[in-house]
């Protein structure tokens, strides 16, 4: 008990005596201090006293698939900052290989009586994954927001980049440079955003009376290198990738085959994550409006929490093509 008091006091920035007064329901503590102590209790994973358990903390979970891809820390910065401004305490849950699975994070967040959850890039984006833990959230009536496309049947509100517009921008840019043999490196077949990008690619290819070349990959540089190698060996001169990480793998593939970028092969990424201006060459990419999307995700969640509104709409945000050094005119022999 003494250890718990000390940890909670340190986390909340108050004395152990103040923590004791809050936990025992005594007077003489301001509402702000009381909230701070209870939030610290939730964050540290301690159970609230029975008489306090009915009071849901203003704690919000943010569940991410990883932190190695720079786009996810960028989103986390926007979301956590916006939540803090609204008086909520963010609880960041980032999955790692061999670490805590998403379903277990959901159970932990439910145990901590969170007010809501924002997911980015989770199992909801995979059509063939288990979605049972999301249904648990629906059964509890917990507010949830998803960032980017997911399976439709979950019924949660979504904040997404318009994948169709992203592909149109990238494809149109490559065609304007004279590229006629254009391919795409996508995520796994069940990945919903990749499905949307594929649908858009087929449409623009038909309109251009051109063939669409597609390879799939895990969202890793090595996986992209294998996929892009197949495209380049087929004579593809312009490659559109479903993420910046995949684009860096495609550039590596071209170089290992003795091709130059953009002299022989042009590569377009997706995200415009941090440091893409520092790559060699600087990466042409389609920028996701992360700032606006993160703010919108928080707005949707808070409106559900404070107004008890049930939402299921999808907000689509238009991306922006950012032209740098990884694309250039097609080489004519």
Tab-separated table of C-alpha atoms in Angstrom:
chain	number	residue	atom	x	y	z
A	1	UNK	CA	0.000	0.000	0.000
A	2	UNK	CA	2.803	2.431	0.884
A	3	UNK	CA	4.527	1.731	-2.452
A	4	UNK	CA	1.296	2.359	-4.325
A	5	UNK	CA	0.718	5.660	-2.534
A	6	UNK	CA	4.249	6.795	-3.346
A	7	UNK	CA	3.943	5.879	-7.047
A	8	UNK	CA	0.556	7.542	-7.463
A	9	UNK	CA	1.709	10.632	-5.570
A	10	UNK	CA	4.774	10.973	-7.797
A	11	UNK	CA	2.717	10.491	-10.979
A	12	UNK	CA	0.077	13.030	-9.902
A	13	UNK	CA	2.590	15.500	-8.461
A	14	UNK	CA	0.981	15.582	-5.012
A	15	UNK	CA	1.753	14.310	-1.533
A	16	UNK	CA	1.018	10.784	-0.323
A	17	UNK	CA	-1.364	12.264	2.225
A	18	UNK	CA	-3.375	13.862	-0.581
A	19	UNK	CA	-3.539	10.541	-2.436
A	20	UNK	CA	-4.788	8.880	0.748
A	21	UNK	CA	-7.529	11.490	1.191
A	22	UNK	CA	-8.715	10.981	-2.392
A	23	UNK	CA	-8.738	7.183	-2.136
A	24	UNK	CA	-10.643	7.316	1.126
A	25	UNK	CA	-13.174	9.846	-0.157
A	26	UNK	CA	-12.275	12.546	2.345
A	27	UNK	CA	-12.893	16.255	1.890
A	28	UNK	CA	-10.287	18.983	1.608
A	29	UNK	CA	-9.121	18.105	-1.924
A	30	UNK	CA	-9.878	20.210	-4.996
A	31	UNK	CA	-11.689	18.602	-7.929
A	32	UNK	CA	-8.668	19.139	-10.194
A	33	UNK	CA	-6.344	17.406	-7.722
A	34	UNK	CA	-8.823	14.603	-7.215
A	35	UNK	CA	-9.071	14.037	-10.976
A	36	UNK	CA	-5.275	14.085	-11.284
A	37	UNK	CA	-4.896	11.415	-8.587
A	38	UNK	CA	-7.561	9.146	-10.084
A	39	UNK	CA	-6.041	9.508	-13.559
A	40	UNK	CA	-2.591	8.611	-12.177
A	41	UNK	CA	-4.152	5.552	-10.557
A	42	UNK	CA	-5.622	4.472	-13.913
A	43	UNK	CA	-2.430	5.100	-15.872
A	44	UNK	CA	-0.322	3.093	-13.411
A	45	UNK	CA	-2.725	0.182	-13.646
A	46	UNK	CA	-4.007	0.182	-10.079
A	47	UNK	CA	-7.650	-0.608	-9.377
A	48	UNK	CA	-9.760	2.189	-7.989
A	49	UNK	CA	-11.410	1.672	-4.594
A	50	UNK	CA	-14.823	0.051	-5.034
A	51	UNK	CA	-16.745	3.244	-4.260
A	52	UNK	CA	-14.838	5.102	-7.003
A	53	UNK	CA	-15.023	2.528	-9.787
A	54	UNK	CA	-18.267	3.857	-11.182
A	55	UNK	CA	-16.543	7.102	-12.155
A	56	UNK	CA	-15.041	6.686	-15.580
A	57	UNK	CA	-11.686	8.410	-15.925
A	58	UNK	CA	-11.058	10.910	-18.713
A	59	UNK	CA	-8.503	8.487	-20.060
A	60	UNK	CA	-8.369	7.784	-23.818
A	61	UNK	CA	-6.506	4.933	-25.462
A	62	UNK	CA	-4.476	5.455	-28.641
A	63	UNK	CA	-3.600	2.105	-30.197
A	64	UNK	CA	-0.886	2.061	-32.896
A	65	UNK	CA	0.540	-0.876	-34.890
A	66	UNK	CA	4.155	0.266	-34.473
A	67	UNK	CA	6.416	3.255	-33.868
A	68	UNK	CA	9.161	2.474	-36.401
A	69	UNK	CA	7.188	3.942	-39.300
A	70	UNK	CA	7.544	7.719	-38.728
A	71	UNK	CA	3.932	8.391	-39.718
A	72	UNK	CA	2.610	6.807	-36.505
A	73	UNK	CA	4.675	8.879	-34.029
A	74	UNK	CA	3.615	11.950	-36.026
A	75	UNK	CA	-0.047	11.002	-35.635
A	76	UNK	CA	0.477	10.213	-31.949
A	77	UNK	CA	1.937	13.686	-31.364
A	78	UNK	CA	-1.131	15.358	-32.877
A	79	UNK	CA	-3.681	13.135	-31.127
A	80	UNK	CA	-2.104	13.188	-27.659
A	81	UNK	CA	-1.632	16.951	-27.790
A	82	UNK	CA	-5.235	17.524	-28.836
A	83	UNK	CA	-6.558	15.160	-26.156
A	84	UNK	CA	-4.541	16.931	-23.456
A	85	UNK	CA	-5.979	20.279	-24.555
A	86	UNK	CA	-9.472	18.809	-24.119
A	87	UNK	CA	-8.704	17.630	-20.595
A	88	UNK	CA	-8.159	13.957	-21.435
A	89	UNK	CA	-5.158	11.832	-20.524
A	90	UNK	CA	-3.867	9.785	-23.498
A	91	UNK	CA	-2.755	6.187	-22.951
A	92	UNK	CA	-0.450	5.157	-25.814
A	93	UNK	CA	-0.494	1.466	-26.736
A	94	UNK	CA	2.035	0.584	-29.456
A	95	UNK	CA	2.288	-2.992	-30.680
A	96	UNK	CA	5.644	-4.645	-31.357
A	97	UNK	CA	6.673	-7.950	-32.914
A	98	UNK	CA	6.187	-10.593	-30.250
A	99	UNK	CA	4.687	-8.006	-27.911
A	100	UNK	CA	1.197	-7.360	-26.568
A	101	UNK	CA	-1.463	-8.083	-29.227
A	102	UNK	CA	-4.152	-5.533	-30.003
A	103	UNK	CA	-6.914	-7.615	-28.374
A	104	UNK	CA	-4.990	-7.647	-25.075
A	105	UNK	CA	-4.528	-3.883	-25.228
A	106	UNK	CA	-8.289	-3.538	-25.625
A	107	UNK	CA	-8.867	-5.615	-22.491
A	108	UNK	CA	-6.339	-3.517	-20.561
A	109	UNK	CA	-8.015	-0.304	-21.665
A	110	UNK	CA	-11.429	-1.643	-20.671
A	111	UNK	CA	-10.048	-2.596	-17.255
A	112	UNK	CA	-8.835	0.990	-16.848
A	113	UNK	CA	-12.309	2.293	-17.665
A	114	UNK	CA	-11.180	4.480	-20.550
A	115	UNK	CA	-13.579	7.044	-21.958
A	116	UNK	CA	-12.837	6.038	-25.543
A	117	UNK	CA	-10.260	4.618	-27.953
A	118	UNK	CA	-8.630	5.826	-31.176
A	119	UNK	CA	-7.108	3.135	-33.394
A	120	UNK	CA	-4.641	3.692	-36.234
A	121	UNK	CA	-3.559	0.906	-38.591
A	122	UNK	CA	-4.970	-1.963	-36.541
A	123	UNK	CA	-6.639	-5.268	-37.302
A	124	UNK	CA	-9.732	-3.359	-38.434
A	125	UNK	CA	-7.826	-2.589	-41.658
A	126	UNK	CA	-7.356	-6.297	-42.412
A	127	UNK	CA	-10.410	-8.048	-43.818
A	128	UNK	CA	-9.160	-11.509	-42.850
A	129	UNK	CA	-8.161	-10.642	-39.252
A	130	UNK	CA	-10.159	-11.287	-36.085
A	131	UNK	CA	-12.387	-8.365	-35.123
A	132	UNK	CA	-13.955	-9.803	-31.995
A	133	UNK	CA	-12.204	-7.357	-29.665
A	134	UNK	CA	-13.771	-4.433	-31.543
A	135	UNK	CA	-17.200	-5.959	-31.005
A	136	UNK	CA	-16.433	-6.012	-27.270
A	137	UNK	CA	-16.080	-2.244	-27.457
A	138	UNK	CA	-19.412	-1.959	-29.261
A	139	UNK	CA	-21.095	-4.102	-26.610
A	140	UNK	CA	-19.743	-1.798	-23.895
A	141	UNK	CA	-20.999	1.248	-25.785
A	142	UNK	CA	-17.489	2.716	-25.758
A	143	UNK	CA	-16.744	5.584	-28.190
A	144	UNK	CA	-14.230	4.535	-30.871
A	145	UNK	CA	-12.657	6.261	-33.893
A	146	UNK	CA	-10.609	4.546	-36.606
A	147	UNK	CA	-7.891	6.317	-38.601
A	148	UNK	CA	-7.931	5.279	-42.277
A	149	UNK	CA	-10.002	2.679	-44.059
A	150	UNK	CA	-11.290	-0.404	-42.287
A	151	UNK	CA	-13.861	-3.146	-42.755
A	152	UNK	CA	-17.329	-1.662	-43.088
A	153	UNK	CA	-19.255	-3.954	-40.757
A	154	UNK	CA	-17.656	-2.614	-37.555
A	155	UNK	CA	-19.748	0.551	-37.749
A	156	UNK	CA	-17.221	2.906	-36.131
A	157	UNK	CA	-16.638	6.448	-37.423
A	158	UNK	CA	-13.490	6.779	-39.532
A	159	UNK	CA	-11.080	9.524	-40.504
A	160	UNK	CA	-9.378	8.562	-43.773
A	161	UNK	CA	-7.128	9.811	-46.514
A	162	UNK	CA	-8.885	9.575	-49.885
A	163	UNK	CA	-6.929	6.678	-51.405
A	164	UNK	CA	-8.513	7.136	-54.824
A	165	UNK	CA	-7.340	10.749	-55.045
A	166	UNK	CA	-3.865	9.716	-53.850
A	167	UNK	CA	-3.508	7.172	-56.652
A	168	UNK	CA	-4.882	9.590	-59.243
A	169	UNK	CA	-2.319	12.198	-58.212
A	170	UNK	CA	0.628	9.787	-58.257
A	171	UNK	CA	-0.395	8.080	-61.507
A	172	UNK	CA	-1.090	11.387	-63.253
A	173	UNK	CA	2.316	12.699	-62.186
A	174	UNK	CA	4.126	9.667	-63.620
A	175	UNK	CA	2.135	9.811	-66.855
A	176	UNK	CA	2.984	13.509	-67.220
A	177	UNK	CA	6.665	12.509	-67.101
A	178	UNK	CA	6.161	10.088	-69.975
A	179	UNK	CA	5.914	6.832	-68.020
A	180	UNK	CA	3.602	4.308	-69.667
A	181	UNK	CA	4.554	1.146	-67.772
A	182	UNK	CA	3.469	1.938	-64.224
A	183	UNK	CA	3.260	-0.504	-61.335
A	184	UNK	CA	2.269	-0.436	-57.690
A	185	UNK	CA	3.578	-2.031	-54.494
A	186	UNK	CA	0.658	-2.633	-52.131
A	187	UNK	CA	0.150	-4.178	-48.716
A	188	UNK	CA	-1.365	-7.651	-48.147
A	189	UNK	CA	-4.456	-8.676	-50.138
A	190	UNK	CA	-6.771	-8.256	-47.132
A	191	UNK	CA	-5.486	-4.748	-46.328
A	192	UNK	CA	-8.493	-2.467	-46.910
A	193	UNK	CA	-6.589	0.759	-47.790
A	194	UNK	CA	-4.527	-1.248	-50.301
A	195	UNK	CA	-7.738	-2.595	-51.806
A	196	UNK	CA	-8.943	0.951	-52.289
A	197	UNK	CA	-5.690	1.966	-53.921
A	198	UNK	CA	-5.842	-1.063	-56.232
A	199	UNK	CA	-9.377	-0.199	-57.295
A	200	UNK	CA	-8.270	3.341	-58.092
A	201	UNK	CA	-5.229	2.092	-60.027
A	202	UNK	CA	-7.389	-0.163	-62.193
A	203	UNK	CA	-9.686	2.752	-62.988
A	204	UNK	CA	-6.935	5.168	-64.006
A	205	UNK	CA	-5.154	2.427	-65.980
A	206	UNK	CA	-8.283	1.663	-67.979
A	207	UNK	CA	-8.784	5.369	-68.648
A	208	UNK	CA	-5.167	5.591	-69.891
A	209	UNK	CA	-5.531	2.362	-71.926
A	210	UNK	CA	-2.548	0.945	-70.053
A	211	UNK	CA	-1.830	-2.244	-68.135
A	212	UNK	CA	-1.677	-2.161	-64.346
A	213	UNK	CA	1.235	-4.028	-62.758
A	214	UNK	CA	0.812	-4.912	-59.078
A	215	UNK	CA	2.904	-6.681	-56.445
A	216	UNK	CA	2.070	-7.131	-52.781
A	217	UNK	CA	4.327	-6.895	-49.759
A	218	UNK	CA	4.388	-6.684	-46.001
A	219	UNK	CA	4.881	-3.103	-44.839
A	220	UNK	CA	8.662	-3.426	-44.624
A	221	UNK	CA	11.599	-2.250	-46.712
A	222	UNK	CA	12.763	-5.807	-47.356
A	223	UNK	CA	9.333	-6.950	-48.439
A	224	UNK	CA	9.058	-3.961	-50.756
A	225	UNK	CA	12.487	-4.673	-52.210
A	226	UNK	CA	11.377	-8.163	-53.266
A	227	UNK	CA	8.090	-6.867	-54.716
A	228	UNK	CA	9.668	-3.932	-56.563
A	229	UNK	CA	12.388	-6.161	-58.012
A	230	UNK	CA	9.676	-8.143	-59.824
A	231	UNK	CA	8.160	-4.952	-61.212
A	232	UNK	CA	11.462	-3.544	-62.476
A	233	UNK	CA	12.376	-6.883	-64.077
A	234	UNK	CA	9.078	-6.697	-66.009
A	235	UNK	CA	10.064	-3.343	-67.447
A	236	UNK	CA	8.092	-1.059	-65.123
A	237	UNK	CA	9.601	2.451	-65.092
A	238	UNK	CA	7.243	4.131	-62.630
A	239	UNK	CA	6.395	2.628	-59.218
A	240	UNK	CA	3.717	3.874	-56.825
A	241	UNK	CA	4.010	2.552	-53.253
A	242	UNK	CA	1.431	2.284	-50.472
A	243	UNK	CA	3.799	3.867	-47.922
A	244	UNK	CA	7.063	5.774	-47.755
A	245	UNK	CA	8.754	2.758	-46.181
A	246	UNK	CA	7.742	0.645	-49.186
A	247	UNK	CA	9.029	3.377	-51.508
A	248	UNK	CA	12.457	3.295	-49.848
A	249	UNK	CA	12.499	-0.467	-50.389
A	250	UNK	CA	11.612	0.062	-54.052
A	251	UNK	CA	14.496	2.500	-54.494
A	252	UNK	CA	16.835	-0.069	-52.950
A	253	UNK	CA	15.506	-2.720	-55.362
A	254	UNK	CA	16.144	-0.551	-58.401
A	255	UNK	CA	19.686	0.190	-57.342
A	256	UNK	CA	20.486	-3.449	-56.648
A	257	UNK	CA	19.405	-4.181	-60.215
A	258	UNK	CA	21.817	-1.548	-61.500
A	259	UNK	CA	19.086	1.012	-62.246
A	260	UNK	CA	19.246	4.646	-61.216
A	261	UNK	CA	16.458	6.592	-59.491
A	262	UNK	CA	15.012	8.633	-61.114
A	263	UNK	CA	17.089	8.115	-64.267
A	264	UNK	CA	15.758	4.620	-65.020
A	265	UNK	CA	12.969	4.162	-62.476
A	266	UNK	CA	10.751	6.761	-60.797
A	267	UNK	CA	9.303	6.025	-57.361
A	268	UNK	CA	6.375	7.652	-55.531
A	269	UNK	CA	5.661	7.033	-51.833
A	270	UNK	CA	2.630	7.613	-49.638
A	271	UNK	CA	2.484	9.414	-46.249
A	272	UNK	CA	5.218	12.098	-46.474
A	273	UNK	CA	6.571	10.949	-43.136
A	274	UNK	CA	9.511	12.569	-41.363
A	275	UNK	CA	12.911	12.735	-43.074
A	276	UNK	CA	11.642	11.994	-46.605
A	277	UNK	CA	13.390	15.209	-47.662
A	278	UNK	CA	16.648	13.696	-46.400
A	279	UNK	CA	16.614	10.454	-48.398
A	280	UNK	CA	18.752	9.904	-51.484
A	281	UNK	CA	17.103	11.057	-53.635
A	282	UNK	CA	14.494	13.060	-51.697
A	283	UNK	CA	11.245	11.131	-52.006
A	284	UNK	CA	8.336	12.219	-54.161
A	285	UNK	CA	5.299	11.189	-52.155
A	286	UNK	CA	1.606	11.740	-51.510
A	287	UNK	CA	1.190	13.569	-48.210
A	288	UNK	CA	-1.463	12.482	-45.740
A	289	UNK	CA	-2.882	15.534	-43.901
A	290	UNK	CA	-1.971	14.043	-40.506
A	291	UNK	CA	-2.517	17.251	-38.549
A	292	UNK	CA	-6.098	17.674	-39.772
A	293	UNK	CA	-6.860	13.958	-39.530
A	294	UNK	CA	-5.571	13.689	-35.972
A	295	UNK	CA	-7.583	16.710	-34.874
A	296	UNK	CA	-10.686	15.351	-36.602
A	297	UNK	CA	-10.280	11.963	-34.909
A	298	UNK	CA	-10.192	13.639	-31.498
A	299	UNK	CA	-13.178	15.851	-32.389
A	300	UNK	CA	-15.216	12.786	-33.379
A	301	UNK	CA	-14.268	10.917	-30.222
A	302	UNK	CA	-14.960	13.806	-27.856
A	303	UNK	CA	-18.341	14.483	-29.461
A	304	UNK	CA	-19.280	10.870	-28.763
A	305	UNK	CA	-18.038	11.055	-25.171
A	306	UNK	CA	-19.502	14.427	-24.188
A	307	UNK	CA	-22.713	14.318	-26.224
A	308	UNK	CA	-23.353	10.555	-26.136
A	309	UNK	CA	-23.735	10.595	-29.917
A	310	UNK	CA	-23.436	7.403	-31.948
A	311	UNK	CA	-21.500	8.056	-35.173
A	312	UNK	CA	-20.595	5.801	-38.086
A	313	UNK	CA	-19.583	8.201	-40.857
A	314	UNK	CA	-16.271	8.295	-42.713
A	315	UNK	CA	-14.552	11.642	-43.189
A	316	UNK	CA	-12.340	11.683	-46.283
A	317	UNK	CA	-9.374	14.056	-46.433
A	318	UNK	CA	-7.708	14.982	-49.701
A	319	UNK	CA	-3.971	14.225	-49.872
A	320	UNK	CA	-1.323	16.350	-51.572
A	321	UNK	CA	1.295	15.278	-54.092
A	322	UNK	CA	4.751	16.476	-53.020
A	323	UNK	CA	7.223	16.311	-55.922
A	324	UNK	CA	10.880	15.808	-55.018
A	325	UNK	CA	13.838	14.025	-56.554
A	326	UNK	CA	12.732	10.372	-56.855
A	327	UNK	CA	10.656	10.987	-59.997
A	328	UNK	CA	11.791	12.246	-63.389
A	329	UNK	CA	11.118	12.010	-67.127
A	330	UNK	CA	11.143	8.528	-68.596
A	331	UNK	CA	14.397	7.662	-70.351
A	332	UNK	CA	14.051	7.191	-74.084
A	333	UNK	CA	16.677	4.880	-75.608
